[in-house]
Coordinates of C-alpha atoms in Angstrom, one line a residue:
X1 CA 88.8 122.2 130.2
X2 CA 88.7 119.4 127.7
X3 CA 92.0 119.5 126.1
X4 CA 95.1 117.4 126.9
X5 CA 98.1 119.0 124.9
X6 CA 97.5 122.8 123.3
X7 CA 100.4 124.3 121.6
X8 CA 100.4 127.6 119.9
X9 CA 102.4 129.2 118.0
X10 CA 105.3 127.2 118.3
X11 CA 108.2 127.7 116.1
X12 CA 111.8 126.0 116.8
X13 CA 115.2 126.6 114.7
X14 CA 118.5 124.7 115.9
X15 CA 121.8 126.2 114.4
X16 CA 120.2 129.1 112.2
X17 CA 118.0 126.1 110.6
X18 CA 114.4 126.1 111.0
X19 CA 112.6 123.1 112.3
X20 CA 109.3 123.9 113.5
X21 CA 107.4 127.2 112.4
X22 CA 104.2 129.3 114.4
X23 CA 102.9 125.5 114.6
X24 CA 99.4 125.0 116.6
X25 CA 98.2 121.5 117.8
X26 CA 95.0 120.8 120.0
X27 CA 94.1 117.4 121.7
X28 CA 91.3 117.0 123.2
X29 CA 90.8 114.6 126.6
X30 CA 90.7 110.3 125.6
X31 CA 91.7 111.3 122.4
X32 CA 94.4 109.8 119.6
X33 CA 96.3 111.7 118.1
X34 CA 98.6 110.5 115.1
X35 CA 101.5 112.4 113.4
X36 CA 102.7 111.7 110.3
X37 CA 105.8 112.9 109.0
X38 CA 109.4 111.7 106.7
X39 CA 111.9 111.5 108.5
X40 CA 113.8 115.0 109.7
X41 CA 110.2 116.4 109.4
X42 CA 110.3 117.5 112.9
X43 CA 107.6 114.8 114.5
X44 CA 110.8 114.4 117.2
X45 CA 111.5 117.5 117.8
X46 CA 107.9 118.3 118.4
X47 CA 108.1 115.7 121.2
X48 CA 110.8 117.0 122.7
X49 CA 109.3 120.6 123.2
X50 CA 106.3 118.6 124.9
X51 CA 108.1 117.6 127.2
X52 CA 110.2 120.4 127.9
X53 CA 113.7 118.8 126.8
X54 CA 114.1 121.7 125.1
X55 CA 112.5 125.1 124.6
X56 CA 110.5 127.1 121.5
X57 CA 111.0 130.3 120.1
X58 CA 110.1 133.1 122.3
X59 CA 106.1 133.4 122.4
X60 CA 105.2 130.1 121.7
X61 CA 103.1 128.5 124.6
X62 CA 102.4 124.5 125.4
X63 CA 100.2 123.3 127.9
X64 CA 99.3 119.9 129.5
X65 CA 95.7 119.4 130.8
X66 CA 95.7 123.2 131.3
X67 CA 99.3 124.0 133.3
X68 CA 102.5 124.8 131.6
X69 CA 104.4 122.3 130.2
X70 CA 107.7 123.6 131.9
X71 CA 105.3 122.9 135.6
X72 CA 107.3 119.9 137.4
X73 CA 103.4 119.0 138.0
X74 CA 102.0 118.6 134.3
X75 CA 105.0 115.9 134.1
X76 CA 103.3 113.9 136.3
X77 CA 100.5 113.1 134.4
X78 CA 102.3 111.7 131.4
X79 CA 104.6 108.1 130.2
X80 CA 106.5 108.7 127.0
X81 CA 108.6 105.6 125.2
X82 CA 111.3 107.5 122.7
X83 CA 111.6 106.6 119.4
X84 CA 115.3 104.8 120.3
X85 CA 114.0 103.5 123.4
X86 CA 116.9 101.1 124.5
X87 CA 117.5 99.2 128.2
X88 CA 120.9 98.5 129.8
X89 CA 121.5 95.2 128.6
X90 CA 122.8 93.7 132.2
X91 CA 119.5 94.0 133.9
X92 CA 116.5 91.5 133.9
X93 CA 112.9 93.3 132.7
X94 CA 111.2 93.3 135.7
X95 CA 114.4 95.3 137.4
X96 CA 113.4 97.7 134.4
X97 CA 110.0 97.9 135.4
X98 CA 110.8 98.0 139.1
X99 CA 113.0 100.9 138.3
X100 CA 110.6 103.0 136.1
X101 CA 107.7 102.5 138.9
X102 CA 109.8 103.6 141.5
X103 CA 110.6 107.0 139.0
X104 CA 107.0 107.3 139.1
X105 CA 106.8 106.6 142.9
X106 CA 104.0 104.1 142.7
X107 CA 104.2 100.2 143.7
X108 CA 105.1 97.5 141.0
X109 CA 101.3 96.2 140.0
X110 CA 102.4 92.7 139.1
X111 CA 99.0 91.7 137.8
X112 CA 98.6 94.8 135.5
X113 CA 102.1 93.8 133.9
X114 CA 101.3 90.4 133.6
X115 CA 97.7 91.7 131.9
X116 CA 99.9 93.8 129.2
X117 CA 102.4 91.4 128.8
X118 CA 99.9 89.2 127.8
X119 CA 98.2 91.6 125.6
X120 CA 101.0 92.1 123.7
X121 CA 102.4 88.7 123.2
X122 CA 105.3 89.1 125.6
X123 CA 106.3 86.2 127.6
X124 CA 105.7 87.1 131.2
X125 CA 108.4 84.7 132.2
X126 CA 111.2 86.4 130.0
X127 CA 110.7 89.3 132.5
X128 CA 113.4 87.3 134.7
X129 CA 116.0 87.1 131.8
X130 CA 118.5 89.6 130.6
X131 CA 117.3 92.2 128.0
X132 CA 120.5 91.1 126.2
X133 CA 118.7 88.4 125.6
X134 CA 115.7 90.1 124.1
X135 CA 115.2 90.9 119.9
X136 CA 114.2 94.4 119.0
X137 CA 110.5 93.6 119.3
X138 CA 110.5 92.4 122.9
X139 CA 113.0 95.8 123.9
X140 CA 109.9 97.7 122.1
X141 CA 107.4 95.7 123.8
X142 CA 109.2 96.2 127.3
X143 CA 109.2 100.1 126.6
X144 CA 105.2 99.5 126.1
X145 CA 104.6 97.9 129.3
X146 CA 106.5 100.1 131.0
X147 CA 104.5 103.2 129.6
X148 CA 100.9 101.5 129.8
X149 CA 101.1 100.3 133.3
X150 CA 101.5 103.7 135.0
X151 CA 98.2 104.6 134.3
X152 CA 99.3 108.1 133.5
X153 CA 96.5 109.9 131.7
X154 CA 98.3 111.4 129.0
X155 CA 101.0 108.6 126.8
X156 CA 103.5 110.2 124.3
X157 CA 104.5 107.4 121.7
X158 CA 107.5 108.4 119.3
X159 CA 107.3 105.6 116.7
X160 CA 105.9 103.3 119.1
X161 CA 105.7 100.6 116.0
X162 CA 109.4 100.4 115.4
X163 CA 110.6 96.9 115.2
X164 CA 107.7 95.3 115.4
X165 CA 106.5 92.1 113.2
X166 CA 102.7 92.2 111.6
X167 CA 101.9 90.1 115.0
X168 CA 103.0 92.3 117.5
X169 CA 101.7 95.5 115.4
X170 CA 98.6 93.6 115.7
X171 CA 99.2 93.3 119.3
X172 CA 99.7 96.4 119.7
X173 CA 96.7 97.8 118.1
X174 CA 94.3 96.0 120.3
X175 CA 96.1 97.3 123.5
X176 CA 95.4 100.8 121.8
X177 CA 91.8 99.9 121.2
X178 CA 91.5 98.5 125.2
X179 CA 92.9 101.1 126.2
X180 CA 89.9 103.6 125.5
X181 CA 88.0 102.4 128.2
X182 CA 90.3 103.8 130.3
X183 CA 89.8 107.2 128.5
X184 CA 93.6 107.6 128.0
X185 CA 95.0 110.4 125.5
X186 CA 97.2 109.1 122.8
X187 CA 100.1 111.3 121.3
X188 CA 102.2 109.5 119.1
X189 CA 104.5 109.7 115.8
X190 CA 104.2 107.1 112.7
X191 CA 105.0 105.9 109.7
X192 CA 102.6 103.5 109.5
X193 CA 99.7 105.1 108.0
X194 CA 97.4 102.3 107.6
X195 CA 97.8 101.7 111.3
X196 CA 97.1 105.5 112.1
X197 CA 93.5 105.0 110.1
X198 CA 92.7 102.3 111.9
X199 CA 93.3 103.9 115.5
X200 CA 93.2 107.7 115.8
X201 CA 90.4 110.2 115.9
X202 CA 92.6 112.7 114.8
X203 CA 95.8 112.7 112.5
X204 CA 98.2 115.4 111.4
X205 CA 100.4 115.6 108.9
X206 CA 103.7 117.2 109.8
X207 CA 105.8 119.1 106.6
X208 CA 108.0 122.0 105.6
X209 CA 107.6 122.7 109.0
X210 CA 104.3 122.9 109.8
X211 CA 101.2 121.1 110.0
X212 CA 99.7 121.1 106.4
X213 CA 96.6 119.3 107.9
X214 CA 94.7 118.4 110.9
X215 CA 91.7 116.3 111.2
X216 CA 90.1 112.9 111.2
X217 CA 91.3 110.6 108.9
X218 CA 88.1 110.6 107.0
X219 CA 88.4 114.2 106.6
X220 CA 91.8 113.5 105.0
X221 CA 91.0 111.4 102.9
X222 CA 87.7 113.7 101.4
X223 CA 90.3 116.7 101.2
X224 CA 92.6 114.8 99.0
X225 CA 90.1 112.8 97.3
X226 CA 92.4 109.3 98.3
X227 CA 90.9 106.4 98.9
X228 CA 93.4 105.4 101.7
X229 CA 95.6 107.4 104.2
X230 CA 98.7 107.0 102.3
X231 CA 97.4 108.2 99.3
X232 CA 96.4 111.1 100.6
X233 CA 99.5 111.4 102.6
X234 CA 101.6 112.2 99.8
X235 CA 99.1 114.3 97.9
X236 CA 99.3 116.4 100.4
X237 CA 103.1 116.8 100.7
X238 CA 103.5 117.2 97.4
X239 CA 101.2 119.9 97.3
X240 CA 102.4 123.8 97.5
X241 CA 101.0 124.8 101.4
X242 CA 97.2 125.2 101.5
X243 CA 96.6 123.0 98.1
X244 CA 95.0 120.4 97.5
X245 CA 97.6 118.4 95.6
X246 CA 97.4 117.0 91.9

């Protein structure tokens, strides 16, 4: 089997109002997969059904590497940084870190945090000091190195960009891009669609409650005739469902 994530047919309504409707969504193995989306779109909710926080309409179906997402086991294989991924301020990083690797039952790899600290211009040292002390970026950044370092074949990233300057997004980018030798699958949610051009082999655009398209971004960007991802972004959601736009 070489798919990572399948949903099908997943629809979700909270309090009589629908969210998500008969929605499908493949991804393939060492893929990455961006979603694009305003905001109440749904792109969190999705998530959420992922990972079995909470549950679709009756006959809808999601599967991770082949088991069922509600299977203690396909949890295993996955990391996932929310999109208001915050830290008790009182503890030091690396007791973060310690914390989430013992979650995950595996042993602190010093080195391999040091390595993504690095890569993402995070100040090893700071790991000793108080995330009060820490801006927005570095909170984000912790959140990062705490997904990246378990190793976990399959990463779910809900705005994984949030709070970031143009140096760490550039940081950030080149983990993603390092990261394919270690044929890692990629789910995450974005507004920055100049960002999701440069990284994913696949892109979805999340509207009205379902996906009004799938593909690469070059296919995109021919279906909308758009000479960059934004463009055709909003060509699409201003089209009626299965046009083409004006």
């Amino acid at each position: 089997m070489n798919q990572a994530l399948a949903l099908d047919n997943i629809s979700y309504s909270m309090s009589g109002v629908e969210i998500l409707k008969t929605l499908k969504l493949d991804v393939a193995k060492s893929q990455y997969y961006a979603i694009a989306g305003i905001n109440g779109a749904g792109k969190s909710t999705l998530i959420k059904l992922i990972l079995d926080l909470i549950r679709p309409a009756p006959g809808g179906n999601i599967s991770i590497f082949g088991i069922d997402n509600r299977d203690r086991l396909c949890r295993e294989q996955l990391a996932y940084l929310p999109e208001k991924f915050d830290v008790k301020r009182n503890v030091s990083g690396s007791q973060y870190l310690e914390f989430i690797a013992a979650v995950y039952r595996q042993p602190v790899a010093q080195k391999e945090i040091d390595a993504l600290c690095e890569r993402l211009d995070f100040p090893p040292e700071r790991l000793t000091t108080r995330v009060a002390s820490y801006s927005k970026g570095m909170v984000q950044k912790l959140g990062l190195v705490s997904c990246f370092m378990l190793k976990r074949p399959l990463i779910i990233l809900d705005e994984p960009l949030s709070g970031l300057d143009p140096r760490a997004r550039y940081h950030f980018k080149q983990l993603m891009q390092d990261e394919r030798s270690s044929e890692t699958t990629i789910l995450y949610s974005t507004h920055m669609l100049a960002d999701a051009e440069d990284l994913c082999d696949q892109f979805g655009i999340l509207h009205d409650h379902e996906m009004r398209f799938q593909g690469t971004p070059a296919d995109c960007l021919q279906q909308y005739q758009a000479d960059t991802l934004e463009q055709a972004y909003m060509k699409c959601i201003s089209a009626s469902p299965g046009g083409q736009g004006s």
